Every structure is written in structure tokens, then in C-alpha cells.
Amino acid sequence: MNDSTERTLDDRTLAGRVALVTGSGQGIGREIARSLATAGARVVVADRNRETGSAVASELGGLFVELDVTNSGGVRGAVESIAADLGRIDILVNNAGISWGERPETMPLEKWQRVLDTNLTGAFLFAQAAGRIMLEARRGSIINVASVAGLRSAVHGPHYAGYAASKAGLMGLTRELAAAWGPHGIRVNAIAPGFFHSRLADAVIEHVEPQIKARNPIPRVGASGELKGLALLLASDASSYITGQIIAVDGGATIV
């Protein structure tokens, strides 16, 4: 590549762009939102927790939208309102997610449904709404936060059938959207984290950390900050030829 076309990352890589990050009031979503804001993006924090979500938005100088991702009308209205107010949506990060630990034979149907509605259908609703806007602009990047739980299971647990199914489904959705929208300038990829400390994962980590230390090529739980680089890459033009990919960030857990 010559200098006029080379794609690089720097601290203003996303200047002038609008990024919508769901479930960004805490944990992985907050980390990703911060990385995009540091790179110059105008970040919209979407979270159902007003206290934490508005605090992150204030910290980043962005906007806050209080929203349940399973509310189809609310999602559509919020995305359209954001696009109207800010003039564009360039980046969508589907991070909002929940889990329910239970053996499959005793999994309550309502818990299964709630997990699928939040983790998979919610991501589809946001992608659909934001995708319509990106299609008009003929550009955009959608990043789905999946999980290695969608790639592998463990005989001795943890057992979370709804969560694993939703994350595997999110990977399939990533590939389908990438195929459908790639010709129109929209890239869709997924990050599949391994175990990182968060409100969702901490209850499980204490049980699986000995296995991680014994088996992982990088024998530890993921540290704060180790997801933001990939998120920034996928959001930026530095990854302009990457789409439909599921990228595991797991210390090598899924290769052994």
C-alpha cells in the first residue's frame, strides 16, 4: 500500500464517527466504550441501568440511552433517534448480555427464553435497526460480543445451555449479516472472549480458574484492557478487509 491508502491505528482513528455500545454501563462494554471514545468516536451508551450507564456516558462525554434490548419498538425508536440527532451511526457494538446457570434438564423455560431474547434477539434487533442506517450510508462496522462458550463446552461445567446456545447463535448471525451486507460496505465481526473478570463471570471464574491455569497456553484469566485493542481494530478502517470473522480472545483456550 502507498501512504495515501494505508490503514493505520492512532489516537484519533475514529474521529468524527458515532459508536453505539449496548450494555456499556459496566464490564466489557464499558471497556470497549472507553477505547472507542479514546480513539475519537462520539459514544452512545445504551444500558438498562440508568445509574451506571449515565455515569459512563458522562465520563466519556457521550450520550446515554436507557433501554432494554429485548424491547423491539424501543430499540428501533432509539436507534432512529440517535441517527437523527447525531446524523449517523458508524459503529455498533452488541455487548448486552445475561446468563443463567442451570443443568439443562432443570433449566426453567422462562430463563432460557430471557437469555435468548437478550443475547441473540436483542443483538439482531440492534443490528437490524442500525443496519438500515448503515445501508443508506454504505458503510459501517458491527461488532458482536460473543463468547468461547459458543465454541466449546465443559463436561464438568459450568452448565449454561441458554447462554451457550445464544452465543453460538450470535456467531451464526455474525456470518449471515456479513454475507448479506458486505457488498454494501458494512462489515460484521464477533469477538469471543474467554474468562474475564466481570459481574457476569466472577461467580464462575472461582470454579474454573484452576483449570485455566493448568490448561491454557497463557495460563491465567484475561486482564482488564485485553479486549479493547481488538474492538478498536474491528471498529476502524484498519480492518477494512475483515468481515464475518469470530475472533477468540481467550489465552489460547480454544486451541487445546
Short mmCIF file of C-alpha atoms in Angstrom, two decimals:
data_model
loop_
_atom_site.label_atom_id
_atom_site.label_comp_id
_atom_site.label_asym_id
_atom_site.label_seq_id
_atom_site.Cartn_x
_atom_site.Cartn_y
_atom_site.Cartn_z
CA MET A 1 0.00 0.00 0.00
CA ASN A 2 1.12 3.56 -0.58
CA ASP A 3 0.83 6.27 2.04
CA SER A 4 -2.47 7.58 0.69
CA THR A 5 -4.33 4.30 1.21
CA GLU A 6 -2.58 2.70 4.17
CA ARG A 7 -4.89 1.91 7.09
CA THR A 8 -3.38 2.62 10.49
CA LEU A 9 -4.43 2.94 14.12
CA ASP A 10 -3.69 6.05 16.13
CA ASP A 11 -5.34 8.00 18.90
CA ARG A 12 -7.75 9.77 16.50
CA THR A 13 -8.61 6.77 14.35
CA LEU A 14 -12.36 7.15 14.91
CA ALA A 15 -12.59 10.93 14.95
CA GLY A 16 -15.97 12.13 13.73
CA ARG A 17 -17.65 8.75 13.99
CA VAL A 18 -20.60 7.73 16.12
CA ALA A 19 -20.41 4.47 18.06
CA LEU A 20 -23.37 2.84 19.81
CA VAL A 21 -22.39 0.33 22.50
CA THR A 22 -25.05 -1.75 24.27
CA GLY A 23 -24.63 -2.95 27.83
CA SER A 24 -21.80 -0.47 28.31
CA GLY A 25 -22.57 0.67 31.84
CA GLN A 26 -20.00 -1.75 33.24
CA GLY A 27 -17.59 -4.58 32.49
CA ILE A 28 -16.53 -5.43 28.95
CA GLY A 29 -19.00 -2.98 27.40
CA ARG A 30 -17.58 -0.10 29.43
CA GLU A 31 -14.02 -1.07 28.46
CA ILE A 32 -14.92 -1.11 24.76
CA ALA A 33 -16.83 2.18 25.00
CA ARG A 34 -13.81 3.82 26.62
CA SER A 35 -11.45 2.55 23.93
CA LEU A 36 -13.66 3.89 21.13
CA ALA A 37 -14.03 7.25 22.85
CA THR A 38 -10.26 7.50 23.34
CA ALA A 39 -9.86 6.95 19.59
CA GLY A 40 -12.12 9.93 18.92
CA ALA A 41 -15.57 8.41 18.49
CA ARG A 42 -18.74 10.02 19.84
CA VAL A 43 -20.02 7.19 22.03
CA VAL A 44 -23.65 6.45 22.82
CA VAL A 45 -24.01 4.29 25.93
CA ALA A 46 -27.11 2.08 25.84
CA ASP A 47 -27.87 0.31 29.11
CA ARG A 48 -30.89 -0.61 31.18
CA ASN A 49 -29.17 0.61 34.36
CA ARG A 50 -29.56 4.38 34.43
CA GLU A 51 -27.08 4.95 37.24
CA THR A 52 -24.11 3.11 35.78
CA GLY A 53 -24.90 3.88 32.15
CA SER A 54 -25.27 7.62 32.63
CA ALA A 55 -22.06 7.69 34.68
CA VAL A 56 -20.08 6.11 31.83
CA ALA A 57 -21.66 8.43 29.27
CA SER A 58 -20.75 11.44 31.42
CA GLU A 59 -17.17 10.20 31.81
CA LEU A 60 -16.81 9.80 28.05
CA GLY A 61 -18.61 12.99 27.08
CA GLY A 62 -21.16 10.91 25.21
CA LEU A 63 -24.88 10.26 25.30
CA PHE A 64 -26.86 7.81 27.42
CA VAL A 65 -29.94 5.85 26.36
CA GLU A 66 -31.82 3.83 28.97
CA LEU A 67 -33.07 0.77 27.14
CA ASP A 68 -34.00 -2.90 27.44
CA VAL A 69 -32.56 -4.59 24.34
CA THR A 70 -35.49 -7.01 24.19
CA ASN A 71 -37.96 -4.17 23.52
CA SER A 72 -38.19 -4.18 19.72
CA GLY A 73 -40.08 -0.90 19.45
CA GLY A 74 -37.78 0.79 21.93
CA VAL A 75 -34.67 -0.39 20.09
CA ARG A 76 -35.92 0.80 16.72
CA GLY A 77 -37.02 4.16 18.10
CA ALA A 78 -33.77 4.71 20.00
CA VAL A 79 -31.57 3.91 17.02
CA GLU A 80 -33.58 6.14 14.70
CA SER A 81 -33.48 8.96 17.26
CA ILE A 82 -29.70 8.65 17.69
CA ALA A 83 -29.18 8.76 13.93
CA ALA A 84 -31.45 11.78 13.60
CA ASP A 85 -29.76 13.67 16.46
CA LEU A 86 -26.14 12.84 15.58
CA GLY A 87 -26.51 12.48 11.83
CA ARG A 88 -25.03 8.99 11.58
CA ILE A 89 -24.24 5.66 13.24
CA ASP A 90 -20.90 4.27 12.08
CA ILE A 91 -20.22 1.58 14.69
CA LEU A 92 -22.49 -0.75 16.63
CA VAL A 93 -21.17 -2.96 19.43
CA ASN A 94 -23.69 -5.56 20.56
CA ASN A 95 -22.40 -6.29 24.04
CA ALA A 96 -25.51 -6.51 26.25
CA GLY A 97 -25.89 -9.99 27.68
CA ILE A 98 -27.09 -12.08 30.58
CA SER A 99 -26.71 -15.69 31.71
CA TRP A 100 -28.43 -18.29 33.84
CA GLY A 101 -26.50 -21.21 35.26
CA GLU A 102 -28.52 -24.42 35.36
CA ARG A 103 -28.22 -28.02 34.24
CA PRO A 104 -30.20 -28.44 31.02
CA GLU A 105 -32.65 -30.95 32.48
CA THR A 106 -33.81 -28.42 35.07
CA MET A 107 -33.47 -25.17 33.10
CA PRO A 108 -36.66 -23.11 33.56
CA LEU A 109 -38.13 -22.24 30.17
CA GLU A 110 -38.62 -18.60 31.14
CA LYS A 111 -34.90 -18.28 32.00
CA TRP A 112 -33.90 -19.93 28.71
CA GLN A 113 -36.15 -17.53 26.83
CA ARG A 114 -34.91 -14.44 28.65
CA VAL A 115 -31.28 -15.30 27.88
CA LEU A 116 -32.02 -15.92 24.19
CA ASP A 117 -34.14 -12.78 23.95
CA THR A 118 -31.38 -10.63 25.43
CA ASN A 119 -28.22 -12.13 23.97
CA LEU A 120 -29.38 -13.11 20.49
CA THR A 121 -32.67 -11.45 19.58
CA GLY A 122 -31.56 -8.18 21.20
CA ALA A 123 -28.39 -8.19 19.09
CA PHE A 124 -30.44 -8.85 15.96
CA LEU A 125 -32.84 -6.00 16.75
CA PHE A 126 -29.98 -3.52 17.14
CA ALA A 127 -28.16 -4.83 14.06
CA GLN A 128 -31.34 -4.61 12.01
CA ALA A 129 -32.12 -1.05 13.10
CA ALA A 130 -28.55 0.22 12.80
CA GLY A 131 -28.01 -1.78 9.62
CA ARG A 132 -30.78 0.13 7.85
CA ILE A 133 -28.97 3.38 8.60
CA MET A 134 -25.60 1.97 7.61
CA LEU A 135 -27.04 0.66 4.35
CA GLU A 136 -28.08 4.18 3.41
CA ALA A 137 -24.58 5.45 4.20
CA ARG A 138 -22.99 2.40 2.52
CA ARG A 139 -20.52 2.00 5.38
CA GLY A 140 -20.40 0.72 8.93
CA SER A 141 -18.90 -1.76 11.35
CA ILE A 142 -20.90 -4.05 13.62
CA ILE A 143 -19.09 -5.91 16.40
CA ASN A 144 -20.94 -8.66 18.26
CA VAL A 145 -19.56 -9.71 21.63
CA ALA A 146 -19.95 -13.49 21.64
CA SER A 147 -18.09 -15.93 23.93
CA VAL A 148 -15.94 -19.03 23.77
CA ALA A 149 -18.98 -20.69 25.37
CA GLY A 150 -20.36 -20.73 21.82
CA LEU A 151 -17.30 -22.65 20.61
CA ARG A 152 -16.72 -25.27 23.31
CA SER A 153 -18.32 -26.83 26.37
CA ALA A 154 -17.02 -28.48 29.53
CA VAL A 155 -18.01 -31.88 30.87
CA HIS A 156 -17.70 -30.69 34.46
CA GLY A 157 -19.37 -27.33 33.89
CA PRO A 158 -20.19 -24.59 34.16
CA HIS A 159 -23.52 -25.50 32.56
CA TYR A 160 -25.50 -22.69 30.96
CA ALA A 161 -27.36 -24.07 27.97
CA GLY A 162 -29.19 -20.86 27.14
CA TYR A 163 -26.03 -18.76 27.25
CA ALA A 164 -24.02 -21.21 25.15
CA ALA A 165 -26.82 -21.51 22.60
CA SER A 166 -27.25 -17.74 22.39
CA LYS A 167 -23.54 -17.13 21.81
CA ALA A 168 -23.29 -19.87 19.18
CA GLY A 169 -26.34 -18.31 17.52
CA LEU A 170 -24.70 -14.90 17.64
CA MET A 171 -21.73 -16.30 15.75
CA GLY A 172 -24.05 -17.63 13.05
CA LEU A 173 -25.83 -14.28 12.91
CA THR A 174 -22.46 -12.54 12.52
CA ARG A 175 -21.60 -14.61 9.45
CA GLU A 176 -25.04 -14.17 7.89
CA LEU A 177 -25.08 -10.39 8.33
CA ALA A 178 -21.52 -10.16 6.99
CA ALA A 179 -22.55 -12.09 3.88
CA ALA A 180 -25.71 -10.06 3.33
CA TRP A 181 -24.26 -6.61 3.96
CA GLY A 182 -20.63 -6.90 2.87
CA PRO A 183 -21.41 -5.85 -0.72
CA HIS A 184 -22.99 -2.68 0.70
CA GLY A 185 -19.99 -1.52 2.72
CA ILE A 186 -20.91 -2.95 6.12
CA ARG A 187 -18.55 -5.24 7.99
CA VAL A 188 -19.77 -7.57 10.74
CA ASN A 189 -17.42 -9.43 13.07
CA ALA A 190 -17.55 -11.03 16.52
CA ILE A 191 -15.22 -11.07 19.49
CA ALA A 192 -15.37 -14.28 21.54
CA PRO A 193 -13.84 -13.58 24.96
CA GLY A 194 -12.69 -16.31 27.27
CA PHE A 195 -12.91 -15.71 31.01
CA PHE A 196 -12.51 -12.09 32.06
CA HIS A 197 -13.48 -10.68 35.43
CA SER A 198 -16.95 -9.14 35.27
CA ARG A 199 -20.21 -9.19 37.17
CA LEU A 200 -21.43 -11.95 34.88
CA ALA A 201 -18.32 -14.13 35.02
CA ASP A 202 -16.92 -13.73 38.53
CA ALA A 203 -19.19 -16.34 40.10
CA VAL A 204 -17.90 -18.92 37.61
CA ILE A 205 -14.25 -17.89 37.49
CA GLU A 206 -13.54 -19.08 41.02
CA HIS A 207 -14.51 -22.60 39.93
CA VAL A 208 -12.73 -22.68 36.55
CA GLU A 209 -9.57 -20.69 37.28
CA PRO A 210 -7.56 -23.77 38.37
CA GLN A 211 -8.37 -25.42 35.01
CA ILE A 212 -7.42 -22.26 33.14
CA LYS A 213 -4.07 -22.09 34.90
CA ALA A 214 -3.45 -25.78 34.21
CA ARG A 215 -4.51 -25.93 30.54
CA ASN A 216 -4.29 -22.53 28.86
CA PRO A 217 -1.22 -21.71 26.76
CA ILE A 218 -1.44 -18.32 28.52
CA PRO A 219 -2.24 -19.73 31.96
CA ARG A 220 -4.40 -17.03 33.52
CA VAL A 221 -7.75 -15.25 33.39
CA GLY A 222 -7.95 -12.32 30.98
CA ALA A 223 -6.95 -8.93 32.36
CA SER A 224 -8.65 -5.57 32.09
CA GLY A 225 -7.73 -3.85 28.83
CA GLU A 226 -7.02 -7.01 26.82
CA LEU A 227 -10.16 -6.73 24.69
CA LYS A 228 -10.08 -3.06 23.77
CA GLY A 229 -7.35 -3.33 21.14
CA LEU A 230 -9.32 -5.83 19.08
CA ALA A 231 -12.52 -3.83 19.42
CA LEU A 232 -10.75 -0.71 18.20
CA LEU A 233 -9.22 -2.59 15.28
CA LEU A 234 -12.56 -4.01 14.16
CA ALA A 235 -14.29 -0.65 14.52
CA SER A 236 -11.70 1.14 12.40
CA ASP A 237 -10.70 1.21 8.75
CA ALA A 238 -7.52 -0.62 9.71
CA SER A 239 -9.66 -3.80 9.44
CA SER A 240 -11.37 -2.78 6.20
CA TYR A 241 -10.87 -6.24 4.64
CA ILE A 242 -12.03 -8.25 7.67
CA THR A 243 -15.64 -9.40 7.90
CA GLY A 244 -17.61 -12.43 9.06
CA GLN A 245 -14.88 -13.48 11.49
CA ILE A 246 -15.18 -14.89 15.02
CA ILE A 247 -12.02 -13.93 16.90
CA ALA A 248 -11.36 -15.63 20.22
CA VAL A 249 -9.55 -13.68 22.94
CA ASP A 250 -9.01 -16.49 25.42
CA GLY A 251 -5.32 -17.03 26.08
CA GLY A 252 -5.38 -19.93 23.65
CA ALA A 253 -8.04 -21.96 25.49
CA THR A 254 -9.85 -22.98 22.31
CA ILE A 255 -6.74 -24.36 20.58
CA VAL A 256 -6.09 -27.14 23.11
#
